[in-house]
XYZ file of C-alpha atoms in Angstrom:
438
model
C 180.979 117.785 161.415
C 182.465 116.379 158.275
C 186.239 116.345 157.736
C 187.714 119.323 156.015
C 189.868 117.028 153.824
C 186.631 115.432 152.339
C 184.609 118.375 151.978
C 186.966 120.682 150.163
C 187.589 118.240 147.037
C 183.816 117.707 146.871
C 183.052 121.188 146.857
C 185.874 121.840 144.248
C 184.422 119.031 142.050
C 180.879 120.515 142.314
C 181.972 123.910 141.384
C 183.731 122.665 138.306
C 180.822 120.715 137.136
C 178.593 123.603 137.318
C 181.162 125.546 135.330
C 181.046 122.939 132.532
C 177.195 122.070 133.076
C 175.444 125.159 134.127
C 172.138 123.914 132.986
C 171.946 121.145 135.560
C 171.578 123.766 138.223
C 168.124 124.521 136.854
C 166.803 121.089 136.960
C 164.510 120.244 139.898
C 165.241 117.192 142.109
C 162.220 115.238 140.378
C 160.865 116.212 137.042
C 157.137 116.411 137.033
C 154.254 116.957 134.329
C 153.037 120.385 134.294
C 149.499 120.617 135.821
C 146.984 121.276 133.184
C 144.919 124.489 133.337
C 141.243 124.803 133.453
C 141.385 125.996 129.876
C 143.267 123.124 128.749
C 141.025 120.572 130.811
C 137.963 122.152 128.913
C 139.602 121.882 125.608
C 140.513 118.228 126.219
C 137.115 117.326 127.258
C 135.597 119.266 124.231
C 137.963 117.218 121.935
C 136.600 113.947 123.530
C 133.105 114.993 123.203
C 133.889 115.964 119.503
C 135.265 112.530 119.010
C 132.269 110.762 120.591
C 130.002 112.782 118.508
C 132.033 111.844 115.222
C 132.031 108.269 116.120
C 128.423 108.226 116.814
C 127.762 110.017 113.586
C 129.773 107.713 111.492
C 128.135 104.657 113.117
C 124.844 106.052 112.291
C 125.715 106.721 108.748
C 127.318 103.313 108.378
C 124.153 101.705 109.822
C 121.930 103.738 107.477
C 124.214 102.639 104.666
C 124.000 99.162 105.664
C 120.188 99.234 106.020
C 119.975 100.765 102.565
C 122.026 97.748 101.505
C 119.593 95.449 103.228
C 116.701 97.359 101.649
C 118.140 96.947 98.190
C 118.707 93.283 98.819
C 115.110 92.974 100.113
C 113.536 94.934 97.149
C 115.624 92.820 94.795
C 114.281 89.687 96.339
C 110.723 91.122 96.046
C 111.423 91.869 92.427
C 112.834 88.570 91.792
C 109.844 86.690 93.384
C 107.497 89.023 91.300
C 109.355 87.961 88.299
C 108.854 84.249 89.284
C 105.304 84.727 89.638
C 104.902 86.808 86.504
C 106.605 84.017 84.609
C 104.374 81.477 86.254
C 101.320 83.652 85.424
C 102.543 83.895 81.728
C 102.578 80.049 81.618
C 99.109 79.818 82.990
C 97.773 82.352 80.635
C 99.302 80.754 77.732
C 97.941 77.301 79.001
C 94.618 79.043 79.392
C 94.969 80.414 75.822
C 95.620 76.979 74.502
C 92.486 75.434 76.305
C 90.260 78.376 75.361
C 91.362 77.953 71.583
C 90.495 74.487 71.533
C 87.181 75.345 73.307
C 86.478 77.960 70.916
C 87.235 75.671 67.749
C 84.901 72.931 69.346
C 82.323 75.603 69.907
C 82.514 76.989 66.282
C 82.195 73.274 65.059
C 79.184 72.592 67.224
C 77.682 75.967 66.095
C 78.020 74.996 62.439
C 76.338 71.552 63.075
C 73.671 73.350 64.976
C 73.219 75.799 62.012
C 73.062 72.940 59.498
C 70.574 70.982 61.550
C 68.477 74.332 61.959
C 68.549 74.722 58.146
C 67.332 71.124 57.672
C 64.709 71.716 60.372
C 63.558 74.772 58.597
C 63.402 72.918 55.338
C 61.346 70.305 56.779
C 59.150 72.778 58.436
C 58.549 74.436 55.129
C 57.769 71.116 53.401
C 55.375 70.274 56.055
C 53.740 73.518 55.732
C 53.360 73.302 52.300
C 51.629 69.883 52.476
C 49.329 71.624 55.063
C 48.554 74.623 52.661
C 47.921 72.230 49.818
C 45.559 70.140 51.818
C 43.792 73.274 53.197
C 43.442 74.496 49.642
C 42.019 71.187 48.453
C 39.342 71.326 51.220
C 38.532 74.884 50.579
C 38.041 74.082 46.964
C 35.751 71.101 47.834
C 33.727 73.433 50.041
C 33.390 75.900 47.387
C 32.339 73.389 44.803
C 29.724 71.687 47.181
C 28.225 75.204 47.622
C 27.960 75.775 43.969
C 26.382 72.418 43.151
C 23.897 72.464 45.992
C 25.776 69.658 47.787
C 27.315 68.252 44.620
C 31.031 68.619 43.873
C 31.750 71.043 40.805
C 33.879 69.811 37.782
C 37.118 71.408 39.148
C 36.610 69.379 42.284
C 35.837 66.185 40.396
C 38.952 66.592 38.281
C 41.135 67.302 41.095
C 40.011 64.182 43.084
C 39.884 61.596 40.323
C 42.632 59.101 40.225
C 41.710 58.285 36.685
C 39.846 60.261 34.058
C 37.620 57.225 33.487
C 36.045 57.922 36.990
C 34.405 60.885 35.390
C 32.087 58.397 33.585
C 31.131 56.577 36.661
C 28.462 58.757 38.062
C 26.805 56.088 40.064
C 29.708 56.282 42.675
C 30.399 60.107 42.508
C 28.749 61.016 45.812
C 30.512 58.064 47.648
C 33.702 59.104 46.183
C 33.087 62.620 47.313
C 32.521 61.539 50.839
C 35.650 59.385 51.102
C 37.791 61.992 49.575
C 36.573 64.668 52.101
C 37.387 62.257 54.881
C 40.880 61.502 53.357
C 41.530 65.501 52.785
C 40.666 66.121 56.555
C 42.952 63.402 57.692
C 45.809 64.473 55.471
C 45.021 68.145 56.636
C 45.265 67.136 60.275
C 48.521 65.246 60.019
C 50.001 67.978 57.765
C 49.240 70.627 60.470
C 50.609 68.317 63.204
C 53.650 67.747 60.976
C 54.042 71.513 60.393
C 53.797 72.197 64.075
C 56.359 69.729 65.068
C 58.610 70.840 62.256
C 58.172 74.324 63.626
C 59.174 73.275 67.109
C 62.023 71.448 65.803
C 63.189 74.116 63.651
C 63.006 76.640 66.600
C 64.699 74.316 68.970
C 67.413 73.887 66.414
C 67.781 77.565 65.839
C 67.935 78.026 69.526
C 70.857 75.411 69.911
C 72.452 77.004 66.769
C 72.408 80.422 68.539
C 73.623 79.063 71.792
C 76.411 77.272 70.069
C 77.344 80.380 68.187
C 77.149 82.449 71.437
C 79.369 79.871 73.236
C 81.633 79.848 70.346
C 81.890 83.849 70.577
C 82.491 83.700 74.418
C 85.079 80.978 73.822
C 86.909 83.028 71.358
C 86.511 86.114 73.553
C 88.147 84.110 76.559
C 90.932 83.033 74.205
C 91.658 86.427 73.149
C 91.600 87.520 76.700
C 93.983 84.717 77.792
C 96.136 85.640 74.815
C 96.399 89.198 76.104
C 96.920 88.114 79.462
C 99.774 85.859 78.499
C 101.436 88.723 76.641
C 101.065 91.084 79.471
C 102.176 88.547 82.049
C 105.348 87.772 79.879
C 106.150 91.513 79.570
C 105.688 91.811 83.320
C 108.185 88.971 83.946
C 110.766 90.452 81.739
C 110.281 93.783 83.484
C 110.425 92.311 86.859
C 113.506 90.474 85.925
C 115.306 93.625 84.618
C 113.972 95.506 87.735
C 115.588 92.910 90.158
C 118.909 93.124 88.271
C 118.854 96.939 88.576
C 118.102 96.752 92.215
C 120.834 94.330 92.798
C 123.338 96.662 90.925
C 122.073 99.425 93.142
C 122.547 97.121 96.162
C 126.265 96.893 95.323
C 126.658 100.609 95.507
C 124.971 100.816 98.966
C 127.072 98.020 100.080
C 130.133 99.713 98.798
C 129.145 102.900 100.692
C 128.336 100.822 103.910
C 131.869 99.371 103.781
C 133.638 102.803 103.552
C 131.590 104.183 106.409
C 132.148 101.223 108.374
C 135.796 101.524 107.910
C 135.772 105.009 108.939
C 133.685 104.269 112.018
C 136.108 101.313 113.025
C 139.101 103.749 112.558
C 137.514 106.262 114.883
C 136.619 103.626 117.349
C 139.891 101.908 117.557
C 140.530 98.141 117.356
C 140.185 97.876 121.127
C 136.327 97.685 121.090
C 136.472 94.714 118.734
C 138.475 92.639 120.926
C 137.130 89.246 122.038
C 137.764 90.333 125.667
C 136.038 93.468 125.062
C 132.917 91.771 123.580
C 132.843 89.339 126.170
C 132.935 91.894 128.816
C 130.006 93.591 127.052
C 128.082 90.308 126.836
C 128.566 89.652 130.303
C 127.402 93.038 131.366
C 124.265 92.741 129.040
C 123.451 89.383 130.545
C 123.674 90.594 133.978
C 121.544 93.624 133.130
C 118.867 91.598 131.330
C 118.354 89.410 134.407
C 117.176 92.657 136.183
C 114.762 93.855 133.603
C 111.074 93.783 134.176
C 108.901 93.720 131.090
C 105.526 95.454 130.904
C 102.400 93.479 130.608
C 102.788 91.274 127.485
C 99.633 92.089 125.268
C 99.419 88.758 123.274
C 101.302 85.473 122.464
C 103.020 86.982 119.415
C 104.582 89.775 121.314
C 105.574 87.361 124.436
C 107.196 84.840 121.918
C 109.095 87.656 120.071
C 110.345 88.930 123.306
C 111.281 85.650 124.810
C 113.468 84.802 121.650
C 115.111 88.170 121.492
C 116.142 87.515 125.366
C 117.743 84.394 124.201
C 120.184 86.288 121.955
C 121.277 88.685 124.793
C 125.112 88.956 124.624
C 125.556 88.038 121.005
C 127.673 90.284 118.973
C 126.469 92.843 116.423
C 127.152 91.793 112.909
C 126.686 93.900 109.876
C 123.876 92.302 107.707
C 123.776 89.372 110.183
C 120.651 87.422 111.176
C 118.160 85.327 109.413
C 114.695 83.867 110.104
C 116.542 80.699 111.767
C 118.828 82.761 114.103
C 122.238 84.489 113.998
C 124.479 84.360 110.936
C 127.582 86.059 109.484
C 126.865 89.423 107.808
C 128.933 91.305 105.480
C 131.855 93.946 105.824
C 133.469 93.480 109.270
C 130.345 91.164 110.042
C 131.573 88.767 107.534
C 133.497 86.947 110.283
C 131.171 87.532 113.043
C 128.053 85.376 113.790
C 125.424 87.636 115.189
C 122.571 90.016 114.310
C 122.121 93.634 113.113
C 119.170 95.519 114.191
C 116.503 94.442 111.706
C 117.874 90.822 111.570
C 117.246 90.507 115.294
C 113.629 92.002 115.225
C 112.914 89.810 111.972
C 114.257 86.566 113.798
C 112.200 87.352 116.903
C 108.891 87.740 114.965
C 109.558 84.752 112.720
C 109.442 82.765 115.919
C 106.072 84.090 116.595
C 104.828 83.185 112.942
C 105.042 86.727 111.604
C 107.158 87.436 108.587
C 109.071 90.600 108.480
C 111.810 91.694 105.892
C 115.393 92.196 106.944
C 115.279 95.820 106.420
C 113.955 98.726 108.718
C 112.208 100.374 105.770
C 110.035 97.056 104.882
C 109.488 96.462 108.614
C 108.227 100.160 108.960
C 105.581 99.440 106.364
C 104.405 96.121 108.166
C 101.975 96.446 110.965
C 99.901 99.033 112.689
C 101.681 102.475 113.013
C 102.010 103.957 116.344
C 102.941 107.488 116.703
C 102.868 108.166 120.490
C 105.183 106.782 123.120
C 102.070 106.690 125.433
C 100.506 104.191 123.301
C 103.413 101.883 123.170
C 102.947 98.067 124.111
C 105.559 95.422 124.831
C 106.418 93.893 121.500
C 106.106 96.924 119.481
C 109.062 97.884 117.182
C 110.718 101.097 117.733
C 112.281 103.030 115.059
C 115.086 105.633 115.114
C 116.087 108.087 112.320
C 118.475 110.779 111.557
C 115.661 113.034 110.470
C 112.360 112.206 112.664
C 110.253 113.851 110.075
C 111.544 111.547 107.241
C 111.082 107.799 107.407
C 113.486 107.590 104.809
C 116.208 108.364 107.301
C 115.193 105.363 109.557
C 118.559 103.706 110.496
C 117.707 101.521 113.553
C 114.967 99.383 114.903
C 114.458 97.792 118.393
C 111.989 95.638 120.301
C 110.077 97.319 122.908
C 109.779 95.728 126.444
C 107.837 98.259 128.317
C 108.903 100.292 131.348
C 111.135 102.482 129.084
C 113.295 99.529 128.017
C 114.108 97.801 124.530
C 116.181 94.997 123.354
C 118.349 95.951 120.363
C 121.481 94.996 118.360
C 123.008 98.554 118.591
C 126.251 98.918 116.684
C 129.574 97.544 115.683
C 131.752 96.523 118.771
C 128.691 96.026 120.920
C 126.256 93.096 121.699
C 122.485 92.380 121.860
C 121.316 94.082 125.022
C 118.603 95.952 126.928
C 118.902 99.584 126.601
C 116.756 102.680 127.498
C 114.043 103.350 124.777
C 114.105 107.051 125.428
C 115.949 108.640 122.557
C 115.844 111.965 120.756
C 115.961 110.256 117.209
C 112.712 108.054 117.935
C 110.509 108.596 114.772
C 107.707 106.054 115.571
C 106.837 102.400 116.208
C 104.752 99.573 114.518
C 102.767 96.714 115.972
C 103.598 93.621 113.741
C 100.509 91.612 114.969
C 98.150 94.255 113.915
C 97.629 95.424 110.342
């Protein structure tokens, strides 16, 4: 029992304190947080779920914007390549026009020469025909004169044959002269006919060569005109392609800016913790451990096997917006500018490049490359799986992954994560493609 001398002052002091600080009497011995009610717990869980949905939505929108940027860059590259090809085609067409013009001029010259030779041959033919006609007329007259004189030449025939009028008086050699002249006319007529025939053949040949040369010249001129028109069209196409490439690149800048804004919002919603080196290393270790336990399905061919093999080599590498080339991981843009890694289409592009199949760094172009697979029952390891905000609209595709079989896929999922094996069962699956089949 306590001494009364001690207890009385203590009690008095306690009473005094209570008079000055009455609130102290209401405090419990240990202040404890109030226990949340079931209603408060449900509200908190709903807020967390809403926050997760918000983050997922922002990530999806940012990924779609990034893929739109990749698509704009891809289309700009296609347009630029088309401009280069068009300029080369224009140069070839202009060169062809120059060559065709030279050929046309040479053909025209040859045609003129052939036509001149044909004119000469026709003149020679006419001359030979005239000689033959004269000889034939002479022979006809001789025959007619002999008939009228009973075997003797008439006066007209004698005058025609005579070399000198004095022969008319030399009646003793008249019959001999007639016989020799007949022989001479026959010989002349034979040679004249042969010459006329040869001249006709030569004239026809010259006319044929002239016509062929004229046709060749006409074709050469036609080719020259065609080449000229092609050169004009190719030059116009080059200018148009170059302008289109510039427009697409300008549009790419808009998509890039939108992606940057959405990425910033997603990062703000996620917080900086997910981007820490420790967090990424932890995710990478988990991804590598999970990958070792994955059993792929039956590999359909070498291309699929090579693509899957190289995708597995990148397990644990961080996601990087716009990251990835045909040669491997690279820095991307936005927050990926300082991160060496892959985005979704960069990973699949790299994997299939190793298999000798070229894909664009863009989900939209990869969707159009390869055989389309619409049913999950038909999927094979190596197929590319696509995911969209609206599974009825390929224009909303925002993600692509490499199918492994057995309901698994390799993907570069999103900011703050790493290349890893994931479940391929998702509600936003829109379809698949088989890159090794067209």
